[in-house]
CSV table of C-alpha atoms and ligand atoms in Angstrom, one decimal:
chain,number,residue,atom,x,y,z
A,1,UNK,CA,-67.7,-46.4,28.0
A,2,UNK,CA,-69.7,-45.4,24.9
A,3,UNK,CA,-70.1,-41.7,24.1
A,4,UNK,CA,-71.8,-40.0,21.2
A,5,UNK,CA,-70.3,-38.7,18.1
A,6,UNK,CA,-71.2,-35.2,19.2
A,7,UNK,CA,-69.4,-35.6,22.5
A,8,UNK,CA,-66.3,-37.2,21.1
A,9,UNK,CA,-66.0,-34.4,18.5
A,10,UNK,CA,-66.4,-31.8,21.2
A,11,UNK,CA,-63.5,-33.4,23.1
A,12,UNK,CA,-61.5,-33.1,19.9
A,13,UNK,CA,-62.5,-29.4,19.5
A,14,UNK,CA,-61.6,-28.5,23.1
A,15,UNK,CA,-58.2,-30.1,22.7
A,16,UNK,CA,-57.4,-29.0,19.2
A,17,UNK,CA,-56.9,-32.5,18.0
A,18,UNK,CA,-58.6,-35.1,15.8
A,19,UNK,CA,-60.0,-38.4,17.0
A,20,UNK,CA,-59.0,-41.6,15.1
A,21,UNK,CA,-62.0,-43.3,13.5
A,22,UNK,CA,-60.9,-46.8,12.6
A,23,UNK,CA,-63.0,-49.1,10.5
A,24,UNK,CA,-62.9,-52.4,12.4
A,25,UNK,CA,-64.2,-55.2,10.3
A,26,UNK,CA,-62.5,-57.9,12.4
A,27,UNK,CA,-62.3,-58.9,16.1
A,28,UNK,CA,-58.5,-58.1,15.9
A,29,UNK,CA,-59.2,-54.6,14.8
A,30,UNK,CA,-61.9,-54.0,17.4
A,31,UNK,CA,-59.7,-55.3,20.2
A,32,UNK,CA,-56.7,-53.3,18.9
A,33,UNK,CA,-58.7,-50.1,18.8
A,34,UNK,CA,-60.0,-50.5,22.4
A,35,UNK,CA,-56.5,-51.5,23.7
A,36,UNK,CA,-54.9,-48.5,22.1
A,37,UNK,CA,-57.5,-46.1,23.6
A,38,UNK,CA,-57.0,-47.6,27.0
A,39,UNK,CA,-53.2,-47.6,26.8
A,40,UNK,CA,-52.8,-44.1,25.4
A,41,UNK,CA,-55.6,-42.3,27.3
A,42,UNK,CA,-57.1,-40.8,24.0
A,43,UNK,CA,-60.6,-41.4,22.9
A,44,UNK,CA,-61.3,-43.5,19.7
A,45,UNK,CA,-64.1,-44.1,17.2
A,46,UNK,CA,-64.8,-47.6,16.1
A,47,UNK,CA,-66.6,-47.7,12.8
A,48,UNK,CA,-68.7,-50.2,10.9
A,49,UNK,CA,-69.3,-49.3,7.2
A,50,UNK,CA,-72.5,-50.4,5.6
A,51,UNK,CA,-70.4,-51.7,2.7
A,52,UNK,CA,-68.6,-54.0,5.2
A,53,UNK,CA,-71.8,-56.0,5.8
A,54,UNK,CA,-70.4,-58.8,3.7
A,55,UNK,CA,-67.2,-59.0,5.9
A,56,UNK,CA,-69.1,-58.9,9.2
A,57,UNK,CA,-72.9,-58.4,9.5
A,58,UNK,CA,-74.3,-55.5,11.6
A,59,UNK,CA,-76.1,-57.9,14.0
A,60,UNK,CA,-72.8,-59.7,14.7
A,61,UNK,CA,-70.5,-56.7,15.1
A,62,UNK,CA,-72.8,-54.5,17.2
A,63,UNK,CA,-73.1,-56.7,20.3
A,64,UNK,CA,-69.4,-57.4,20.2
A,65,UNK,CA,-68.4,-53.7,20.1
A,66,UNK,CA,-71.0,-52.5,22.5
A,67,UNK,CA,-70.2,-55.1,25.2
A,68,UNK,CA,-66.4,-54.5,24.9
A,69,UNK,CA,-66.7,-50.8,24.7
A,70,UNK,CA,-69.2,-50.5,27.6
A,71,UNK,CA,-66.8,-52.2,30.0
A,72,UNK,CA,-63.8,-50.3,28.8
A,73,UNK,CA,-62.4,-47.3,30.7
A,74,UNK,CA,-61.7,-45.6,27.4
A,75,UNK,CA,-64.1,-43.1,25.8
A,76,UNK,CA,-65.4,-44.8,22.7
A,77,UNK,CA,-67.9,-43.8,20.0
A,78,UNK,CA,-69.5,-46.6,18.0
A,79,UNK,CA,-70.2,-45.1,14.6
A,80,UNK,CA,-71.9,-46.2,11.5
A,81,UNK,CA,-69.8,-45.3,8.4
A,82,UNK,CA,-71.1,-44.4,4.9
A,83,UNK,CA,-74.7,-45.4,5.5
A,84,UNK,CA,-76.8,-44.8,2.4
A,85,UNK,CA,-80.1,-46.3,3.7
A,86,UNK,CA,-82.1,-44.7,6.6
A,87,UNK,CA,-83.5,-48.2,7.4
A,88,UNK,CA,-79.9,-49.5,8.0
A,89,UNK,CA,-79.2,-46.5,10.2
A,90,UNK,CA,-82.2,-47.2,12.3
A,91,UNK,CA,-81.2,-50.9,12.7
A,92,UNK,CA,-77.7,-49.7,13.8
A,93,UNK,CA,-79.1,-47.2,16.3
A,94,UNK,CA,-81.4,-49.9,17.7
A,95,UNK,CA,-78.3,-52.0,18.2
A,96,UNK,CA,-76.5,-49.3,20.2
A,97,UNK,CA,-74.5,-47.2,17.8
A,98,UNK,CA,-73.8,-43.7,19.1
A,99,UNK,CA,-73.1,-42.1,15.8
A,100,UNK,CA,-74.1,-42.3,12.1
A,101,UNK,CA,-72.6,-41.0,9.0
A,102,UNK,CA,-75.3,-40.6,6.4
A,103,UNK,CA,-73.7,-40.4,3.0
A,104,UNK,CA,-75.8,-38.6,0.5
A,105,UNK,CA,-72.8,-37.3,-1.4
A,106,UNK,CA,-73.9,-39.2,-4.6
A,107,UNK,CA,-77.4,-37.6,-4.5
A,108,UNK,CA,-78.5,-34.2,-6.0
A,109,UNK,CA,-78.0,-31.5,-3.4
A,110,UNK,CA,-81.7,-31.1,-2.4
A,111,UNK,CA,-82.0,-34.9,-1.9
A,112,UNK,CA,-78.8,-34.9,0.2
A,113,UNK,CA,-80.3,-32.2,2.4
A,114,UNK,CA,-83.6,-34.0,2.7
A,115,UNK,CA,-82.2,-37.4,3.7
A,116,UNK,CA,-79.5,-35.9,5.9
A,117,UNK,CA,-82.1,-33.9,7.8
A,118,UNK,CA,-84.2,-37.1,8.2
A,119,UNK,CA,-81.1,-38.9,9.5
A,120,UNK,CA,-80.5,-36.0,12.0
A,121,UNK,CA,-84.1,-36.3,13.3
A,122,UNK,CA,-83.6,-40.1,13.7
A,123,UNK,CA,-80.2,-39.7,15.5
A,124,UNK,CA,-81.8,-37.1,17.9
A,125,UNK,CA,-84.3,-39.8,19.0
A,126,UNK,CA,-81.4,-41.9,20.2
A,127,UNK,CA,-79.1,-39.2,21.5
A,128,UNK,CA,-76.6,-40.2,18.8
A,129,UNK,CA,-74.5,-37.8,16.7
A,130,UNK,CA,-74.7,-37.3,12.9
A,131,UNK,CA,-72.0,-36.9,10.3
A,132,UNK,CA,-72.9,-36.0,6.7
A,133,UNK,CA,-70.9,-35.5,3.5
A,134,UNK,CA,-71.0,-32.7,1.0
A,135,UNK,CA,-68.9,-32.9,-2.2
A,136,UNK,CA,-67.7,-36.2,-3.2
A,137,UNK,CA,-64.4,-38.1,-2.8
A,138,UNK,CA,-65.1,-40.1,-6.0
A,139,UNK,CA,-63.8,-43.4,-4.7
A,140,UNK,CA,-66.2,-45.3,-2.4
A,141,UNK,CA,-65.2,-46.9,0.9
A,142,UNK,CA,-64.8,-50.7,0.5
A,143,UNK,CA,-65.0,-50.4,-3.3
A,144,UNK,CA,-62.9,-51.9,-6.0
A,145,UNK,CA,-59.3,-52.4,-4.7
A,146,UNK,CA,-58.0,-50.7,-7.8
A,147,UNK,CA,-60.0,-47.6,-6.9
A,148,UNK,CA,-58.2,-44.7,-5.2
A,149,UNK,CA,-55.2,-43.3,-6.9
A,150,UNK,CA,-55.5,-39.5,-6.9
A,151,UNK,CA,-58.6,-37.4,-6.1
A,152,UNK,CA,-58.7,-36.3,-9.8
A,153,UNK,CA,-58.6,-39.9,-11.1
A,154,UNK,CA,-61.3,-40.9,-8.6
A,155,UNK,CA,-63.5,-38.1,-9.9
A,156,UNK,CA,-63.6,-36.2,-6.7
A,157,UNK,CA,-65.7,-33.0,-6.4
A,158,UNK,CA,-64.3,-30.8,-3.6
A,159,UNK,CA,-66.7,-29.5,-1.0
A,160,UNK,CA,-68.1,-26.1,-1.9
A,161,UNK,CA,-67.5,-23.8,1.1
A,162,UNK,CA,-70.5,-21.6,0.3
A,163,UNK,CA,-72.9,-24.6,-0.1
A,164,UNK,CA,-71.4,-26.1,3.1
A,165,UNK,CA,-72.8,-23.2,5.1
A,166,UNK,CA,-76.3,-23.8,3.8
A,167,UNK,CA,-75.9,-27.6,4.2
A,168,UNK,CA,-74.9,-27.4,7.8
A,169,UNK,CA,-77.8,-25.1,8.7
A,170,UNK,CA,-80.4,-27.0,6.7
A,171,UNK,CA,-79.5,-30.5,8.1
A,172,UNK,CA,-78.5,-29.9,11.7
A,173,UNK,CA,-75.5,-32.3,11.4
A,174,UNK,CA,-72.8,-32.6,14.1
A,175,UNK,CA,-69.8,-33.2,11.9
A,176,UNK,CA,-69.2,-32.5,8.2
A,177,UNK,CA,-67.1,-34.8,6.0
A,178,UNK,CA,-65.3,-32.7,3.4
A,179,UNK,CA,-63.7,-33.6,0.1
A,180,UNK,CA,-60.4,-31.7,-0.3
A,181,UNK,CA,-58.0,-34.2,-2.0
A,182,UNK,CA,-58.1,-37.4,0.0
A,183,UNK,CA,-59.3,-40.7,-1.5
A,184,UNK,CA,-60.5,-44.0,-0.1
A,185,UNK,CA,-58.2,-46.9,-0.8
A,186,UNK,CA,-54.5,-46.9,-1.9
A,187,UNK,CA,-52.9,-43.7,-3.1
A,188,UNK,CA,-50.9,-43.4,-6.2
A,189,UNK,CA,-48.0,-41.2,-5.2
A,190,UNK,CA,-48.2,-38.5,-2.6
A,191,UNK,CA,-51.8,-37.3,-1.6
A,192,UNK,CA,-52.2,-33.7,-2.6
A,193,UNK,CA,-54.5,-32.0,-0.1
A,194,UNK,CA,-56.1,-28.6,-0.6
A,195,UNK,CA,-56.0,-27.0,2.9
A,196,UNK,CA,-57.4,-23.7,1.6
A,197,UNK,CA,-60.7,-25.5,0.9
A,198,UNK,CA,-60.8,-26.7,4.5
A,199,UNK,CA,-59.9,-23.3,5.9
A,200,UNK,CA,-62.6,-21.6,3.8
A,201,UNK,CA,-65.2,-24.1,5.0
A,202,UNK,CA,-64.2,-23.8,8.6
A,203,UNK,CA,-64.3,-20.0,8.5
A,204,UNK,CA,-68.0,-20.3,7.5
A,205,UNK,CA,-69.3,-23.2,9.6
A,206,UNK,CA,-68.3,-23.8,13.2
A,207,UNK,CA,-68.7,-27.6,13.2
A,208,UNK,CA,-66.1,-30.3,13.5
A,209,UNK,CA,-64.8,-31.3,10.0
A,210,UNK,CA,-64.1,-34.9,9.0
A,211,UNK,CA,-61.3,-36.3,6.8
A,212,UNK,CA,-62.1,-39.6,5.0
A,213,UNK,CA,-59.4,-41.5,3.2
A,214,UNK,CA,-57.1,-40.8,6.1
A,215,UNK,CA,-54.8,-43.8,5.8
A,216,UNK,CA,-51.8,-43.1,3.5
A,217,UNK,CA,-51.7,-39.4,4.4
A,218,UNK,CA,-48.4,-38.3,6.0
A,219,UNK,CA,-48.2,-37.3,9.7
A,220,UNK,CA,-47.3,-33.7,8.6
A,221,UNK,CA,-50.4,-33.4,6.4
A,222,UNK,CA,-52.6,-34.8,9.2
A,223,UNK,CA,-51.3,-32.0,11.5
A,224,UNK,CA,-52.0,-29.4,8.8
A,225,UNK,CA,-55.5,-30.8,8.4
A,226,UNK,CA,-56.1,-30.6,12.1
A,227,UNK,CA,-54.8,-27.1,12.1
A,228,UNK,CA,-57.4,-26.3,9.4
A,229,UNK,CA,-60.3,-27.8,11.5
A,230,UNK,CA,-60.3,-31.5,11.0
A,231,UNK,CA,-61.5,-33.2,14.2
A,232,UNK,CA,-62.2,-36.8,13.0
A,233,UNK,CA,-59.9,-38.8,10.7
A,234,UNK,CA,-61.2,-42.0,9.1
A,235,UNK,CA,-58.6,-44.7,8.8
A,236,UNK,CA,-58.8,-48.2,7.2
A,237,UNK,CA,-57.0,-49.3,4.1
A,238,UNK,CA,-53.3,-48.9,5.1
A,239,UNK,CA,-54.0,-50.4,8.5
A,240,UNK,CA,-55.2,-53.7,7.1
A,241,UNK,CA,-52.5,-53.5,4.4
A,242,UNK,CA,-49.8,-53.3,7.0
A,243,UNK,CA,-51.4,-56.2,9.0
A,244,UNK,CA,-51.6,-58.3,5.8
A,245,UNK,CA,-48.0,-57.6,5.0
A,246,UNK,CA,-46.9,-58.6,8.5
A,247,UNK,CA,-48.8,-61.9,8.3
A,248,UNK,CA,-47.2,-62.6,4.9
A,249,UNK,CA,-43.7,-61.9,6.3
A,250,UNK,CA,-44.3,-64.0,9.4
A,251,UNK,CA,-45.4,-67.0,7.2
A,252,UNK,CA,-42.5,-66.5,4.9
A,253,UNK,CA,-40.0,-66.5,7.9
A,254,UNK,CA,-41.6,-69.7,9.3
A,255,UNK,CA,-41.3,-71.4,5.9
A,256,UNK,CA,-37.7,-70.3,5.5
A,257,UNK,CA,-36.8,-71.9,8.8
A,258,UNK,CA,-38.7,-75.1,8.1
A,259,UNK,CA,-40.4,-75.8,4.8
A,260,UNK,CA,-42.8,-78.2,6.7
A,261,UNK,CA,-43.7,-75.5,9.3
A,262,UNK,CA,-47.3,-75.5,10.5
A,263,UNK,CA,-48.7,-72.0,10.6
A,264,UNK,CA,-51.8,-71.9,12.7
A,265,UNK,CA,-54.6,-69.4,12.0
A,266,UNK,CA,-54.2,-68.0,15.6
A,267,UNK,CA,-50.5,-67.2,14.7
A,268,UNK,CA,-51.8,-65.1,11.8
A,269,UNK,CA,-54.5,-63.3,13.9
A,270,UNK,CA,-52.0,-62.6,16.6
A,271,UNK,CA,-49.5,-61.1,14.2
A,272,UNK,CA,-52.4,-59.0,12.6
A,273,UNK,CA,-53.5,-57.9,16.1
A,274,UNK,CA,-50.0,-56.8,17.1
A,275,UNK,CA,-49.5,-54.9,13.9
A,276,UNK,CA,-52.9,-53.1,14.2
A,277,UNK,CA,-52.1,-52.1,17.8
A,278,UNK,CA,-48.8,-50.5,16.6
A,279,UNK,CA,-50.5,-48.8,13.7
A,280,UNK,CA,-53.4,-47.5,15.7
A,281,UNK,CA,-51.1,-46.3,18.5
A,282,UNK,CA,-49.1,-44.3,15.9
A,283,UNK,CA,-52.1,-42.6,14.4
A,284,UNK,CA,-53.8,-41.9,17.7
A,285,UNK,CA,-50.7,-40.1,19.0
A,286,UNK,CA,-50.2,-38.3,15.7
A,287,UNK,CA,-53.8,-37.1,15.6
A,288,UNK,CA,-53.6,-36.0,19.3
A,289,UNK,CA,-51.5,-33.1,18.0
A,290,UNK,CA,-49.6,-32.7,21.2
A,291,UNK,CA,-52.7,-32.7,23.5
A,292,UNK,CA,-52.2,-34.4,26.9
A,293,UNK,CA,-53.8,-37.8,27.3
A,294,UNK,CA,-57.4,-37.2,28.4
A,295,UNK,CA,-58.0,-40.2,30.6
B,301,13P,P1,-59.2,-45.3,3.8
B,301,13P,O1,-59.9,-46.6,3.3
B,301,13P,O2,-58.5,-44.6,2.7
B,301,13P,O3,-58.3,-45.7,4.9
B,301,13P,O4,-60.3,-44.4,4.4
B,301,13P,C1,-61.1,-44.8,5.4
B,301,13P,C2,-62.4,-44.1,5.3
B,301,13P,O5,-62.4,-42.9,4.9
B,301,13P,C3,-63.6,-44.7,5.9
B,301,13P,O6,-64.7,-44.0,5.7
């Protein structure tokens, strides 16, 4: 079943856990996310990022996700990730999305508030939830593969806790994406997260907090982030990296056995699917933070 971003974040609040929000730019990833939610009994968020329009268009991904999610027993939020255009958000909501992240983090503060508030009004028309970002992670989702590294290198600006208070009240958002040391893309070395920033924000605003750049972060750091108020963790890059590596290994093993081996496309997608299931199952259980399965 499809539930709104607000409702899924409330489930996370009540259970002191975070919900995995996986960017699913392929049928394998969509199916893996739903299978893991059904198998584990934990809710899941399936995301489509505006920047992934070139991988799979909105009008293609929306009917696939809505039809699979509607007939699933799992609690699923269908969320638009990093949307920078209100017209794109409206198209997504018309197609059945139950959550939107409006990303005004690159805008001056007043403009970020203005557009985020407009996004909140739009989401309210559809009964969908809204996530917004304050501060900046520097690296952009779906950007140059060489982006990422460390938060400093990416030019991150940590979320200002005092400003967060004003931002939450001025926009009426349901979840706040915070910059506190994570980056999109591949990390260079160990991610260094500033949990004090999160704790400070959380002590001022009583809304679910969101961690972007969640893939590549250790299980221990995820639990610390949840302890500090993170309720939604976005996950993409390492999941598709592990799937790509598994496909490469499978092809190499076939060729080692027989240099004329035929490797079919469906062999590759099956390997990718199985790897995504393993990865998603691991993170969903980690993010559950010991909560009992909910379904
Ligand atoms: P990664 O690309 O680092 O996994 O982050 C995903 C994300 O934050 C999507 O918004």
